């Protein structure tokens, strides 16, 4: 178990902040701070579709084409063929890293989720998703720093 982060702590803070970055018109949404905030079972502002939460599993990185985002804390990739979300924790801090994504093809009922890596430093992990072909997925990486979840630059990819 990673320090300060329990198995059931998932992302209201990340999702609210990510929604502000990834969904047009929501930039003013206030983000709860820190892990374990209330409202983690449904996507921010959407009580109909639950947030998809997946724990990434250890897996060797494959040679399949993918789009990646990298910084000092986390490397994340989206592989459109096979619908794989890849994560690697690049910080020895003992805290999980995440890949936050949204399929906003249906603005009335967006599909959103978090792939969370709790396996520790340096190992590749992945979440195997079933995302609709032809949809644009917006995504970013997330890491815990200075008491809050931080987000990388938002990326887009067609699945």
PDB file of C-alpha atoms in Angstrom:
ATOM      1  CA  UNK A   1       0.000   0.000   0.000  1.00  0.00           C
ATOM      2  CA  UNK A   2       1.378   3.370  -0.912  1.00  0.00           C
ATOM      3  CA  UNK A   3       1.802   6.022   1.779  1.00  0.00           C
ATOM      4  CA  UNK A   4      -1.272   8.142   2.380  1.00  0.00           C
ATOM      5  CA  UNK A   5      -3.197   6.674  -0.535  1.00  0.00           C
ATOM      6  CA  UNK A   6      -5.622   3.830   0.137  1.00  0.00           C
ATOM      7  CA  UNK A   7      -6.894   1.325  -2.372  1.00  0.00           C
ATOM      8  CA  UNK A   8     -10.253   3.109  -2.497  1.00  0.00           C
ATOM      9  CA  UNK A   9      -8.993   6.670  -2.905  1.00  0.00           C
ATOM     10  CA  UNK A  10      -9.874   7.782  -6.341  1.00  0.00           C
ATOM     11  CA  UNK A  11     -10.054  11.080  -7.885  1.00  0.00           C
ATOM     12  CA  UNK A  12     -12.783  13.522  -7.265  1.00  0.00           C
ATOM     13  CA  UNK A  13     -10.072  16.165  -7.196  1.00  0.00           C
ATOM     14  CA  UNK A  14      -8.438  14.922 -10.367  1.00  0.00           C
ATOM     15  CA  UNK A  15     -11.724  14.429 -12.165  1.00  0.00           C
ATOM     16  CA  UNK A  16     -13.098  17.852 -11.301  1.00  0.00           C
ATOM     17  CA  UNK A  17      -9.854  19.521 -12.326  1.00  0.00           C
ATOM     18  CA  UNK A  18      -9.500  17.347 -15.427  1.00  0.00           C
ATOM     19  CA  UNK A  19     -13.092  18.102 -16.388  1.00  0.00           C
ATOM     20  CA  UNK A  20     -12.276  21.782 -16.181  1.00  0.00           C
ATOM     21  CA  UNK A  21      -9.349  21.236 -18.532  1.00  0.00           C
ATOM     22  CA  UNK A  22     -10.876  18.671 -20.863  1.00  0.00           C
ATOM     23  CA  UNK A  23     -14.520  19.755 -21.204  1.00  0.00           C
ATOM     24  CA  UNK A  24     -15.265  23.138 -22.767  1.00  0.00           C
ATOM     25  CA  UNK A  25     -17.302  25.439 -20.554  1.00  0.00           C
ATOM     26  CA  UNK A  26     -16.333  23.878 -17.216  1.00  0.00           C
ATOM     27  CA  UNK A  27     -13.149  25.807 -16.471  1.00  0.00           C
ATOM     28  CA  UNK A  28     -14.756  27.507 -13.474  1.00  0.00           C
ATOM     29  CA  UNK A  29     -15.582  24.215 -11.741  1.00  0.00           C
ATOM     30  CA  UNK A  30     -14.105  24.119  -8.245  1.00  0.00           C
ATOM     31  CA  UNK A  31     -11.920  21.083  -7.626  1.00  0.00           C
ATOM     32  CA  UNK A  32     -11.967  19.311  -4.276  1.00  0.00           C
ATOM     33  CA  UNK A  33      -8.454  19.059  -2.820  1.00  0.00           C
ATOM     34  CA  UNK A  34      -6.549  15.903  -2.035  1.00  0.00           C
ATOM     35  CA  UNK A  35      -7.285  12.215  -2.225  1.00  0.00           C
ATOM     36  CA  UNK A  36     -10.466  10.808  -0.746  1.00  0.00           C
ATOM     37  CA  UNK A  37     -12.651  13.829  -1.426  1.00  0.00           C
ATOM     38  CA  UNK A  38     -16.407  13.377  -1.545  1.00  0.00           C
ATOM     39  CA  UNK A  39     -18.178  12.648  -4.806  1.00  0.00           C
ATOM     40  CA  UNK A  40     -15.710  10.134  -6.157  1.00  0.00           C
ATOM     41  CA  UNK A  41     -18.292   7.640  -7.446  1.00  0.00           C
ATOM     42  CA  UNK A  42     -19.816   9.780 -10.174  1.00  0.00           C
ATOM     43  CA  UNK A  43     -18.292  12.104 -12.698  1.00  0.00           C
ATOM     44  CA  UNK A  44     -18.405  15.780 -11.754  1.00  0.00           C
ATOM     45  CA  UNK A  45     -21.749  17.258 -12.767  1.00  0.00           C
ATOM     46  CA  UNK A  46     -23.020  13.929 -14.099  1.00  0.00           C
ATOM     47  CA  UNK A  47     -25.021  11.723 -11.744  1.00  0.00           C
ATOM     48  CA  UNK A  48     -26.101   9.267 -14.467  1.00  0.00           C
ATOM     49  CA  UNK A  49     -22.858   7.636 -15.580  1.00  0.00           C
ATOM     50  CA  UNK A  50     -20.432   6.439 -12.897  1.00  0.00           C
ATOM     51  CA  UNK A  51     -16.757   7.274 -13.115  1.00  0.00           C
ATOM     52  CA  UNK A  52     -14.799   4.314 -14.500  1.00  0.00           C
ATOM     53  CA  UNK A  53     -12.000   3.478 -12.054  1.00  0.00           C
ATOM     54  CA  UNK A  54      -9.349   0.939 -13.002  1.00  0.00           C
ATOM     55  CA  UNK A  55      -6.214  -0.210 -11.207  1.00  0.00           C
ATOM     56  CA  UNK A  56      -3.411  -0.595 -13.728  1.00  0.00           C
ATOM     57  CA  UNK A  57      -1.741  -3.996 -13.826  1.00  0.00           C
ATOM     58  CA  UNK A  58       1.950  -4.669 -14.371  1.00  0.00           C
ATOM     59  CA  UNK A  59       2.711  -5.356 -18.027  1.00  0.00           C
ATOM     60  CA  UNK A  60       5.728  -5.117 -20.319  1.00  0.00           C
ATOM     61  CA  UNK A  61       5.441  -2.224 -22.747  1.00  0.00           C
ATOM     62  CA  UNK A  62       4.546  -3.429 -26.249  1.00  0.00           C
ATOM     63  CA  UNK A  63       5.752  -2.066 -29.590  1.00  0.00           C
ATOM     64  CA  UNK A  64       2.277  -0.917 -30.665  1.00  0.00           C
ATOM     65  CA  UNK A  65       1.984   2.745 -31.754  1.00  0.00           C
ATOM     66  CA  UNK A  66       0.773   5.096 -29.030  1.00  0.00           C
ATOM     67  CA  UNK A  67       0.682   8.774 -28.062  1.00  0.00           C
ATOM     68  CA  UNK A  68       2.626   9.602 -24.894  1.00  0.00           C
ATOM     69  CA  UNK A  69       2.985  12.392 -22.362  1.00  0.00           C
ATOM     70  CA  UNK A  70       6.060  12.510 -20.124  1.00  0.00           C
ATOM     71  CA  UNK A  71       7.303  14.596 -17.207  1.00  0.00           C
ATOM     72  CA  UNK A  72       9.516  14.074 -14.151  1.00  0.00           C
ATOM     73  CA  UNK A  73       6.750  12.273 -12.218  1.00  0.00           C
ATOM     74  CA  UNK A  74       4.834  10.079 -14.652  1.00  0.00           C
ATOM     75  CA  UNK A  75       4.822   8.836 -18.215  1.00  0.00           C
ATOM     76  CA  UNK A  76       1.431   8.029 -19.704  1.00  0.00           C
ATOM     77  CA  UNK A  77       0.458   6.712 -23.126  1.00  0.00           C
ATOM     78  CA  UNK A  78      -2.747   5.933 -24.989  1.00  0.00           C
ATOM     79  CA  UNK A  79      -2.591   3.113 -27.515  1.00  0.00           C
ATOM     80  CA  UNK A  80      -5.545   3.503 -29.914  1.00  0.00           C
ATOM     81  CA  UNK A  81      -5.369  -0.016 -31.328  1.00  0.00           C
ATOM     82  CA  UNK A  82      -6.281  -2.338 -28.496  1.00  0.00           C
ATOM     83  CA  UNK A  83      -7.523   0.537 -26.302  1.00  0.00           C
ATOM     84  CA  UNK A  84      -4.641   0.347 -23.818  1.00  0.00           C
ATOM     85  CA  UNK A  85      -3.838   3.076 -21.300  1.00  0.00           C
ATOM     86  CA  UNK A  86      -0.189   2.873 -20.182  1.00  0.00           C
ATOM     87  CA  UNK A  87       1.404   4.371 -17.059  1.00  0.00           C
ATOM     88  CA  UNK A  88       4.856   4.441 -15.511  1.00  0.00           C
ATOM     89  CA  UNK A  89       5.585   6.063 -12.146  1.00  0.00           C
ATOM     90  CA  UNK A  90       8.861   7.985 -12.516  1.00  0.00           C
ATOM     91  CA  UNK A  91       9.084   9.341  -8.950  1.00  0.00           C
ATOM     92  CA  UNK A  92      10.362   7.474  -5.866  1.00  0.00           C
ATOM     93  CA  UNK A  93       7.796   9.207  -3.616  1.00  0.00           C
ATOM     94  CA  UNK A  94       5.594   6.154  -2.967  1.00  0.00           C
ATOM     95  CA  UNK A  95       2.446   7.857  -4.272  1.00  0.00           C
ATOM     96  CA  UNK A  96       0.201   6.602  -7.078  1.00  0.00           C
ATOM     97  CA  UNK A  97       0.050   8.184 -10.535  1.00  0.00           C
ATOM     98  CA  UNK A  98      -2.968   8.361 -12.832  1.00  0.00           C
ATOM     99  CA  UNK A  99      -4.126   8.745 -16.396  1.00  0.00           C
ATOM    100  CA  UNK A 100      -7.417  10.671 -16.567  1.00  0.00           C
ATOM    101  CA  UNK A 101      -9.541  10.395 -19.716  1.00  0.00           C
ATOM    102  CA  UNK A 102     -12.896  11.424 -21.172  1.00  0.00           C
ATOM    103  CA  UNK A 103     -14.898  10.416 -24.246  1.00  0.00           C
ATOM    104  CA  UNK A 104     -17.146  13.430 -24.752  1.00  0.00           C
ATOM    105  CA  UNK A 105     -18.731  12.173 -28.001  1.00  0.00           C
ATOM    106  CA  UNK A 106     -22.116  12.418 -26.301  1.00  0.00           C
ATOM    107  CA  UNK A 107     -21.948  15.691 -24.317  1.00  0.00           C
ATOM    108  CA  UNK A 108     -25.185  14.765 -22.514  1.00  0.00           C
ATOM    109  CA  UNK A 109     -23.645  11.532 -21.213  1.00  0.00           C
ATOM    110  CA  UNK A 110     -19.828  11.657 -21.376  1.00  0.00           C
ATOM    111  CA  UNK A 111     -17.816   8.585 -20.475  1.00  0.00           C
ATOM    112  CA  UNK A 112     -14.945   9.368 -18.066  1.00  0.00           C
ATOM    113  CA  UNK A 113     -12.393   7.417 -16.172  1.00  0.00           C
ATOM    114  CA  UNK A 114      -9.160   7.054 -14.299  1.00  0.00           C
ATOM    115  CA  UNK A 115      -6.445   4.460 -14.759  1.00  0.00           C
ATOM    116  CA  UNK A 116      -4.410   4.404 -11.534  1.00  0.00           C
ATOM    117  CA  UNK A 117      -0.932   2.895 -11.092  1.00  0.00           C
ATOM    118  CA  UNK A 118      -0.175   1.737  -7.537  1.00  0.00           C
ATOM    119  CA  UNK A 119       2.640  -0.638  -8.509  1.00  0.00           C
ATOM    120  CA  UNK A 120       5.485   1.714  -7.684  1.00  0.00           C
ATOM    121  CA  UNK A 121       8.485   3.306  -9.312  1.00  0.00           C
ATOM    122  CA  UNK A 122       9.764   2.405 -12.759  1.00  0.00           C
ATOM    123  CA  UNK A 123       7.444  -0.403 -13.874  1.00  0.00           C
ATOM    124  CA  UNK A 124       5.056  -0.114 -16.804  1.00  0.00           C
ATOM    125  CA  UNK A 125       1.405  -0.797 -16.035  1.00  0.00           C
ATOM    126  CA  UNK A 126      -1.698  -0.712 -18.192  1.00  0.00           C
ATOM    127  CA  UNK A 127      -5.468  -0.550 -18.117  1.00  0.00           C
ATOM    128  CA  UNK A 128      -7.243  -2.480 -20.864  1.00  0.00           C
ATOM    129  CA  UNK A 129     -10.325  -0.506 -21.936  1.00  0.00           C
ATOM    130  CA  UNK A 130     -13.063  -1.054 -24.510  1.00  0.00           C
ATOM    131  CA  UNK A 131     -13.442   2.373 -26.081  1.00  0.00           C
ATOM    132  CA  UNK A 132     -15.645   3.043 -29.142  1.00  0.00           C
ATOM    133  CA  UNK A 133     -13.805   3.169 -32.472  1.00  0.00           C
ATOM    134  CA  UNK A 134     -13.714   6.581 -34.121  1.00  0.00           C
ATOM    135  CA  UNK A 135     -14.269   8.522 -30.894  1.00  0.00           C
ATOM    136  CA  UNK A 136     -11.938  11.292 -29.771  1.00  0.00           C
ATOM    137  CA  UNK A 137     -10.499  10.643 -26.329  1.00  0.00           C
ATOM    138  CA  UNK A 138      -9.090  13.541 -24.332  1.00  0.00           C
ATOM    139  CA  UNK A 139      -6.598  12.543 -21.679  1.00  0.00           C
ATOM    140  CA  UNK A 140      -3.780  13.627 -19.410  1.00  0.00           C
ATOM    141  CA  UNK A 141      -1.517  12.293 -16.681  1.00  0.00           C
ATOM    142  CA  UNK A 142      -1.852  13.175 -13.013  1.00  0.00           C
ATOM    143  CA  UNK A 143       0.433  13.041  -9.973  1.00  0.00           C
ATOM    144  CA  UNK A 144       0.254  14.135  -6.317  1.00  0.00           C
ATOM    145  CA  UNK A 145       2.509  17.077  -5.406  1.00  0.00           C
ATOM    146  CA  UNK A 146       2.430  19.742  -2.710  1.00  0.00           C
ATOM    147  CA  UNK A 147      -0.895  18.561  -1.285  1.00  0.00           C
ATOM    148  CA  UNK A 148      -2.906  18.377  -4.510  1.00  0.00           C
ATOM    149  CA  UNK A 149      -3.325  16.392  -7.706  1.00  0.00           C
ATOM    150  CA  UNK A 150      -1.446  17.998 -10.595  1.00  0.00           C
ATOM    151  CA  UNK A 151      -2.325  17.503 -14.253  1.00  0.00           C
ATOM    152  CA  UNK A 152      -0.207  17.340 -17.382  1.00  0.00           C
ATOM    153  CA  UNK A 153      -1.129  19.021 -20.645  1.00  0.00           C
ATOM    154  CA  UNK A 154      -4.381  17.688 -22.130  1.00  0.00           C
ATOM    155  CA  UNK A 155      -3.915  15.428 -25.159  1.00  0.00           C
ATOM    156  CA  UNK A 156      -6.354  14.168 -27.820  1.00  0.00           C
ATOM    157  CA  UNK A 157      -6.378  10.941 -29.774  1.00  0.00           C
ATOM    158  CA  UNK A 158      -8.859   9.206 -32.079  1.00  0.00           C
ATOM    159  CA  UNK A 159      -9.490   5.611 -31.027  1.00  0.00           C
TER     160      UNK A 159
END
